[in-house]
Coordinates of C-alpha atoms (C1' of nucleotides) in Angstrom, one line a residue:
Chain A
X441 CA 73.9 130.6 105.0
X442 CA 70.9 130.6 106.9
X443 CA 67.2 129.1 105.5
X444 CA 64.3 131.1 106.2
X445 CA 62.3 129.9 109.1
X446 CA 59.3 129.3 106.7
X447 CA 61.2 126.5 105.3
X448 CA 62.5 125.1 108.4
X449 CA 59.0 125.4 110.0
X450 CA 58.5 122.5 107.0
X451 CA 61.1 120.3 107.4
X452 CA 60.6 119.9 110.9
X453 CA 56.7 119.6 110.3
X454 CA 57.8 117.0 107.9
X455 CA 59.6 115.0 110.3
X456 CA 57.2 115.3 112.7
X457 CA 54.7 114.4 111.2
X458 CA 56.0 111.3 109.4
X459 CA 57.3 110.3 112.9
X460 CA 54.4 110.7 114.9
X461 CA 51.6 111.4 112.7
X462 CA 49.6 114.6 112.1
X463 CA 47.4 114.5 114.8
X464 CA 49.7 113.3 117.4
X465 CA 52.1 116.3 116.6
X466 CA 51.5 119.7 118.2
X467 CA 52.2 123.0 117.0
X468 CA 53.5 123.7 120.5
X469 CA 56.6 120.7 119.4
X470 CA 57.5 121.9 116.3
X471 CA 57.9 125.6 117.4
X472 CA 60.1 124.3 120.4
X473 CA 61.9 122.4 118.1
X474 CA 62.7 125.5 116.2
X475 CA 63.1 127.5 119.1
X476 CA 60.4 130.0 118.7
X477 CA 56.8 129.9 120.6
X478 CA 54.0 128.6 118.8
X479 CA 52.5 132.2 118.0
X480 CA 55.3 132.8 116.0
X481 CA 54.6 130.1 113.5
X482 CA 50.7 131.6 112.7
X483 CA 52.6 134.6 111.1
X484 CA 53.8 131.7 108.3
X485 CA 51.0 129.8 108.4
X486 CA 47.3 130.6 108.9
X487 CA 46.7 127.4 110.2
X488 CA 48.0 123.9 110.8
X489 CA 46.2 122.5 107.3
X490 CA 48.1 124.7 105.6
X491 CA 51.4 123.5 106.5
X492 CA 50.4 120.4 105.0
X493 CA 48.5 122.4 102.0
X494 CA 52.7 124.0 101.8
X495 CA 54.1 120.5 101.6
X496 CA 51.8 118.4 99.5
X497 CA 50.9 121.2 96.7
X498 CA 54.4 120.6 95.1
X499 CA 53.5 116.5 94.9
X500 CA 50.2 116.9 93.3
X501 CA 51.4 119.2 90.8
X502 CA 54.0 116.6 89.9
X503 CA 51.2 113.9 90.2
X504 CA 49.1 115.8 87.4
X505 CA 52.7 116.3 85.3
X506 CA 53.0 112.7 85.3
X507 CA 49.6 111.7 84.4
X508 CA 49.0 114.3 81.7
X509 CA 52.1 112.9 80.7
X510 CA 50.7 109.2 80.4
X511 CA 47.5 110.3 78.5
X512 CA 49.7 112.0 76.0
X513 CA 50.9 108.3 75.1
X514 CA 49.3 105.7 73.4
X515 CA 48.6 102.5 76.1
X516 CA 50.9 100.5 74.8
X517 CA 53.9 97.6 77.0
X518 CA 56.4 100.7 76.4
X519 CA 54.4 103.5 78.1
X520 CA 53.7 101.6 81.9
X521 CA 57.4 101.0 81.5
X522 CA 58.5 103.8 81.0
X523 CA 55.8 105.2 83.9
X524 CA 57.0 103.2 86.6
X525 CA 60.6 104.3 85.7
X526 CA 59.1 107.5 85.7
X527 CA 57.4 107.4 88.9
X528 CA 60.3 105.4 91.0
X529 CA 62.8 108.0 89.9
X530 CA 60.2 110.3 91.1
X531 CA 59.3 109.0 94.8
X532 CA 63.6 108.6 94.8
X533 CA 64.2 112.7 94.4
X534 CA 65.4 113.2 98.0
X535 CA 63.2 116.3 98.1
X536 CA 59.9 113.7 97.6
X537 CA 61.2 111.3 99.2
X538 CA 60.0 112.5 102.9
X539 CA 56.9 113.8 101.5
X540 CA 56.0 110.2 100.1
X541 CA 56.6 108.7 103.0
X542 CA 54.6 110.8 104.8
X543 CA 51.7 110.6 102.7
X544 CA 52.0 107.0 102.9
X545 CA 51.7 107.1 106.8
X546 CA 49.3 109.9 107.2
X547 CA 46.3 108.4 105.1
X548 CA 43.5 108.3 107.0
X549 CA 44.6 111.3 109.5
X550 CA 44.1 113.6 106.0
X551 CA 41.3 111.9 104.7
X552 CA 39.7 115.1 104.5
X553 CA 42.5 117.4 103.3
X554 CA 41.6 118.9 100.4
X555 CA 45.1 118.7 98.3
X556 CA 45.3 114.8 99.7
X557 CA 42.0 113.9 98.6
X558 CA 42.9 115.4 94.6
X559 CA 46.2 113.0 95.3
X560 CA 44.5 110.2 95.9
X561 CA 42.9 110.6 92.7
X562 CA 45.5 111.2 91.1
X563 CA 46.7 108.2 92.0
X564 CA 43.7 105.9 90.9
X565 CA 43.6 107.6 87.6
X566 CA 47.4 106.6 87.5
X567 CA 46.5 103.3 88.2
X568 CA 43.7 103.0 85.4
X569 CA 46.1 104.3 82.8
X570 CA 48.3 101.6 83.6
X571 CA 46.1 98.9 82.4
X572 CA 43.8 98.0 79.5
X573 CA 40.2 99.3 80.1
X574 CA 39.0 95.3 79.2
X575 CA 41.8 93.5 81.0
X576 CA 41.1 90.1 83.2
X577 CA 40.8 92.0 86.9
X578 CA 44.4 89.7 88.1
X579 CA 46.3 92.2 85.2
X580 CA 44.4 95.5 86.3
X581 CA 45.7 94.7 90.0
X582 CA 49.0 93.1 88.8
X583 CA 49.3 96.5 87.0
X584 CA 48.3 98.8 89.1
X585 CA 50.4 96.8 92.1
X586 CA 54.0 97.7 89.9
X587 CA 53.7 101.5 91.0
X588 CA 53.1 99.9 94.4
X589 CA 55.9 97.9 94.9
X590 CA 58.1 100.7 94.3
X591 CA 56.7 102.2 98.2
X592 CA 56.8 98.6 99.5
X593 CA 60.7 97.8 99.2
X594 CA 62.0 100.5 101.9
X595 CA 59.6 99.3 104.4
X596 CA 59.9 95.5 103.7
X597 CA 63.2 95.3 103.6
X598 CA 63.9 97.6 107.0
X599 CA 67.1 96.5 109.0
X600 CA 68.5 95.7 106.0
X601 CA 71.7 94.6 105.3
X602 CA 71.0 95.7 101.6
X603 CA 71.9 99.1 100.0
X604 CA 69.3 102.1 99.3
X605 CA 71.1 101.4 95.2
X606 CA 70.4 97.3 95.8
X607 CA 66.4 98.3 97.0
X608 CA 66.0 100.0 94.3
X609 CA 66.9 98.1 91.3
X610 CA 65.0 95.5 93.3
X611 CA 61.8 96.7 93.6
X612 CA 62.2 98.0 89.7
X613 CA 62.6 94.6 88.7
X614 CA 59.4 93.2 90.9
X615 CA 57.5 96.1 89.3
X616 CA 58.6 95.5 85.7
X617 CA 57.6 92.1 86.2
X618 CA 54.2 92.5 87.7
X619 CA 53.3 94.7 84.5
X620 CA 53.9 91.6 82.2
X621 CA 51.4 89.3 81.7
Chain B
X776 CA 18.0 89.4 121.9
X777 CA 20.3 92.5 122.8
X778 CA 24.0 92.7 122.7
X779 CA 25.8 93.5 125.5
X780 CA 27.7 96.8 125.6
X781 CA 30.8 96.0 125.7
X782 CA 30.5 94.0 122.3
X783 CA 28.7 96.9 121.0
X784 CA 31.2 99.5 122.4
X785 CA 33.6 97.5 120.0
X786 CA 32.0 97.7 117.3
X787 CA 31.3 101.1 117.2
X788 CA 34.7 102.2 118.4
X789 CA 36.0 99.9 115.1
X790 CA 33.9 101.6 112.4
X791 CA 34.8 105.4 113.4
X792 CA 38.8 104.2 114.2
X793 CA 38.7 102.9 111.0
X794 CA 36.8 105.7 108.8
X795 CA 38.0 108.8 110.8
X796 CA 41.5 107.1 112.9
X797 CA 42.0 106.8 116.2
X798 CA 42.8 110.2 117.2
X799 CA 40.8 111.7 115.6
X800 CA 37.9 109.5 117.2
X801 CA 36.9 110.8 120.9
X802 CA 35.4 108.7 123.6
X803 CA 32.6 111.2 123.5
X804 CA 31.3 110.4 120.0
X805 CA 31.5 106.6 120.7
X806 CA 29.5 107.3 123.9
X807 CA 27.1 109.8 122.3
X808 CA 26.2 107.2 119.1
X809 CA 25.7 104.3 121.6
X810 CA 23.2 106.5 123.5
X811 CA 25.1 106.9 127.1
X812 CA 28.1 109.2 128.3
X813 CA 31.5 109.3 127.7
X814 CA 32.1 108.2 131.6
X815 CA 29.7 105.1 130.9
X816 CA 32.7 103.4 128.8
X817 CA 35.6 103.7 131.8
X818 CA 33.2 100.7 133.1
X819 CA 33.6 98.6 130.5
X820 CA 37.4 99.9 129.7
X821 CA 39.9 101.4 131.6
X822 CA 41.6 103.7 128.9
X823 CA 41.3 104.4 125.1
X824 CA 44.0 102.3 124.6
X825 CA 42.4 99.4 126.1
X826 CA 39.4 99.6 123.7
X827 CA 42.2 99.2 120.7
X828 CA 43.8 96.3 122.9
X829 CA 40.7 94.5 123.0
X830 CA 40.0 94.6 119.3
X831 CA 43.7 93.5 118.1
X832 CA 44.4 90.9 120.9
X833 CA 42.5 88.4 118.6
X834 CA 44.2 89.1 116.0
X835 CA 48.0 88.8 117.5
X836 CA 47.0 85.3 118.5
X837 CA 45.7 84.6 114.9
X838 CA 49.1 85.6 113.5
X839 CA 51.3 83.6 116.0
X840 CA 49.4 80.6 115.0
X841 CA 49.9 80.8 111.8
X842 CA 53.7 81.7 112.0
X843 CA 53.8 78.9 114.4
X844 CA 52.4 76.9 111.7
X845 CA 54.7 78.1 108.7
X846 CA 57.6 77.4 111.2
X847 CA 56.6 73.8 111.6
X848 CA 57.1 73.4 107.9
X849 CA 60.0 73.1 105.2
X850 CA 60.5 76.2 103.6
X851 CA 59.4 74.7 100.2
X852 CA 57.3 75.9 97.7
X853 CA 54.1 74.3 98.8
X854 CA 54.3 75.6 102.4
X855 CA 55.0 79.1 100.4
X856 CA 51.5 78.6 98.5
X857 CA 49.8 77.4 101.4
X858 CA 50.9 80.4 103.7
X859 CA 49.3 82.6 101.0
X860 CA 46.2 80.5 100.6
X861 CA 46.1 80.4 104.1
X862 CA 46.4 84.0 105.1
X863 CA 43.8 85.2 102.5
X864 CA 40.9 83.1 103.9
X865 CA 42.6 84.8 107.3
X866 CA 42.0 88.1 106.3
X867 CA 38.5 87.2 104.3
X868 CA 37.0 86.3 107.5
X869 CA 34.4 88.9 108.4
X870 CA 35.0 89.5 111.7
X871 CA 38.9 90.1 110.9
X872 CA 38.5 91.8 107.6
X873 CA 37.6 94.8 109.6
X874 CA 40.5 94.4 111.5
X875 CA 42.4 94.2 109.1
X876 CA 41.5 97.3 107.7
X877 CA 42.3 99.4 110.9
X878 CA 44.8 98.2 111.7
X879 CA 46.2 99.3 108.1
X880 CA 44.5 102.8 108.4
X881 CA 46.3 103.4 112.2
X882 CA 49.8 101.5 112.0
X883 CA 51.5 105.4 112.8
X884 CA 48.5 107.0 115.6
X885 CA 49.6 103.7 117.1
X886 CA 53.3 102.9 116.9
X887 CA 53.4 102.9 120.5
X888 CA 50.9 100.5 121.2
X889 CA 52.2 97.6 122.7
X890 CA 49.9 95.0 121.2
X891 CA 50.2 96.6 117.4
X892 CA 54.2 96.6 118.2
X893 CA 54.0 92.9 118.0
X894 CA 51.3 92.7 115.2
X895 CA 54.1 94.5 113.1
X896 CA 56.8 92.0 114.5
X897 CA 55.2 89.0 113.6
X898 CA 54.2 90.3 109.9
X899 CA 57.9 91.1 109.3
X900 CA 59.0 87.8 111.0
X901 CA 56.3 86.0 108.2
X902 CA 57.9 88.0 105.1
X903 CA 61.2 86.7 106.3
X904 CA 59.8 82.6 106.5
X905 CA 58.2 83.4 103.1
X906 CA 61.5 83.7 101.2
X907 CA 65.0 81.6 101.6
X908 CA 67.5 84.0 104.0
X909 CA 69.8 83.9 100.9
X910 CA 67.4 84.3 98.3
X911 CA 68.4 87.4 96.1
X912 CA 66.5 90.8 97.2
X913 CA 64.1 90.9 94.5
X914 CA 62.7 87.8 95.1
X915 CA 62.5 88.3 99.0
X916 CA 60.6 91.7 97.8
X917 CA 58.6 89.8 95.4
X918 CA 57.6 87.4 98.1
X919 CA 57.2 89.3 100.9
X920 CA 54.6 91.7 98.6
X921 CA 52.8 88.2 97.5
X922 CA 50.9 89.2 101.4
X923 CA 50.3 92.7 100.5
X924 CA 48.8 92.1 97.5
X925 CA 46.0 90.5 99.7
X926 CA 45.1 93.4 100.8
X927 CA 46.0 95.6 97.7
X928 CA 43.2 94.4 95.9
X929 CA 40.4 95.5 98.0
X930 CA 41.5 99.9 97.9
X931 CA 42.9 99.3 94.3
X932 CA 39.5 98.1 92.4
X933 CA 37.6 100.7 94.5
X934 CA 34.1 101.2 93.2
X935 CA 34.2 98.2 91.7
X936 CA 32.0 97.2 88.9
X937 CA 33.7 93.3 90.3
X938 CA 32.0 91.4 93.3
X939 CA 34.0 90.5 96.0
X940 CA 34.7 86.9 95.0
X941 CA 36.4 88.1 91.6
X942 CA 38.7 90.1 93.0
X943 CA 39.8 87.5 96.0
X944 CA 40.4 85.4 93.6
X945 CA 42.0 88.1 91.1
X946 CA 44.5 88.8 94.2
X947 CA 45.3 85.2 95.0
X948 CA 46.1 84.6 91.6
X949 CA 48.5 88.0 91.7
X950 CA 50.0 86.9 94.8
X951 CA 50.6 83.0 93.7
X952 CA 52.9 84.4 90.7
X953 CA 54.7 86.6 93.2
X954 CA 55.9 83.5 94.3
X955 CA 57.1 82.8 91.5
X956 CA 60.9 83.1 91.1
Chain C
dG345 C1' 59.3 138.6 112.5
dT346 C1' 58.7 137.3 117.0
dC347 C1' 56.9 137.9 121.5
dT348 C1' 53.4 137.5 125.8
dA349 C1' 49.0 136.7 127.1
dT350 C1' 44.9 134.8 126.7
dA351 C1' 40.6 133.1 124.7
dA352 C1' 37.8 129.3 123.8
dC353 C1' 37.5 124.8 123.6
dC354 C1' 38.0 119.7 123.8
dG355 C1' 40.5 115.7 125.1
dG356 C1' 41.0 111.7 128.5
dA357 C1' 40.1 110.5 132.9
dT358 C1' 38.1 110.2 137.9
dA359 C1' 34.9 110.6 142.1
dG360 C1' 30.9 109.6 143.8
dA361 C1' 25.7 109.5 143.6
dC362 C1' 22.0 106.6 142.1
Chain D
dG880 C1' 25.8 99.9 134.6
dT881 C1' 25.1 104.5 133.9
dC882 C1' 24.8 109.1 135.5
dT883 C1' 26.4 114.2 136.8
dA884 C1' 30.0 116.9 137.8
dT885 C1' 34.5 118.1 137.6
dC886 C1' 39.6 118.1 137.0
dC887 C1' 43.5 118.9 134.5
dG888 C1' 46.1 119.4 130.7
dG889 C1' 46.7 120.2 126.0
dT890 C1' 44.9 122.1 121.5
dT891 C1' 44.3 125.6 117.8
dA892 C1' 44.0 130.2 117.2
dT893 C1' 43.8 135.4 118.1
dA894 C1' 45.0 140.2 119.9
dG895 C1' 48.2 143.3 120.4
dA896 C1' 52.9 144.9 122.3
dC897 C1' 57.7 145.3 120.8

DNA sequence: GTCTATAACCGGATAGAC
DNA sequence: GTCTATCCGGTTATAGAC
């Protein structure tokens, strides 16, 4: 059963993009990629922004789930737990997968994307929920470093010899601890 | 007393790499800010490239030192701490700081580069001294992110309201009990 | 929904004058 | 050491046929 090329036209952006980075991909590659001429692709997208705009709308919306989610909570030990179970479940759904890795890689490319720059702060007011307003500064950055660590394990642990199940436990562990104390 | 151009070609070519990325930078802005034509910089540098070669050689040589020098030691503890210490004054000192930061904001425009290849080699061949090969993987993760949380602190306490000694010393103190177990 | 053709432009890079 | 002039190729994007 065939996808519709709209959705192809995004995972091989996707791909493409994570591999190479924004800039350094053409429009001209991903429509040979998909065997169509790079015309054919303005009829599905007005322009190459919003082929990000069509990946990254989808993550901020979860973004703002998960935050209005936090605030609905009182600050307490129980509530960063349970958000960085939250969020590494989260950046493991194979659909979001890609697209975190992606954003990770494609940072300063999309500085000025609109939908990037409202997930960037998303992310810092994700990282001042997970803390006490008044904390020493080592906690705020301990803290805020948990929802880190959950990125830094695929890329640390590359070649590994270790299971995508053994990773993960892992860095859930390193975050846990990092929010104690 | 006047710089010459090639030292200023550097730093200009740094600052926009680093705010807007490499690709997105063109030889013609660096010429145009420095006040001569884009054909001016092929004297001082053969390529684009060559103008990211020149600002990262120094820095290659900085990290082969210092693996060199974690290699000439047990893998104990103390060298652990020291490695640590030892790599945040490295990336404290001004004229690498920048350098650090672009090379974190342009590790996909310039997967290819031969010079950044081996930048990334040697920081995965330091994670792997920084933890005992059969160490459990959450304390390899835990160690191995002791390095990044060097650099963590600086984009995570963002408009800071702390001076730049607090958080270097907020990080260290983050990274040291990383270490730990 | 996909095509061809083309506009309009900008990128890195080079040749050769001064 | 810097200039002008130019090449060549690639880029996004549009117009209009099928």
């Amino acid at each position: 059963m065939r996808e519709d090329t709209r959705t192809r036209i995004q995972e091989i952006a996707l791909r493409l993009f994570t591999e190479q980075g924004y800039e350094a991909t053409s429009l001209r590659e991903i429509a040979e990629e998909l065997g169509v001429t790079k015309a054919a692709l303005y009829y599905h997208f007005k322009t190459k922004d919003d082929i990000v705009a069509s990946l990254v709308e989808q993550r901020l919306t979860e973004l703002d789930e998960l935050l209005a989610w936090v605030r609905s909570r009182p600050r307490s030990p129980e509530t960063r737990r349970e958000l960085v179970e939250r969020y590494a479940d989260n950046i493991r759904a194979t659909r979001h997968l890609g697209i975190a890795r992606f954003l990770e890689r494609n940072q300063t490319a999309l500085r000025d994307h609109p939908t990037l720059i409202k997930i960037r702060e998303r992310m810092m007011q994700l990282t001042s929920e997970i803390s006490e307003p008044g904390a020493p500064p080592a906690e705020r950055i301990s803290h805020s470093l948990a929802l880190f660590a959950l990125h830094a394990g695929k890329w640390l642990m590359k070649e590994g010899e270790l299971s995508e199940e053994e990773i993960h436990k892992a860095c859930l562990e390193v975050a846990y601890r990092l929010l104690e104390r």
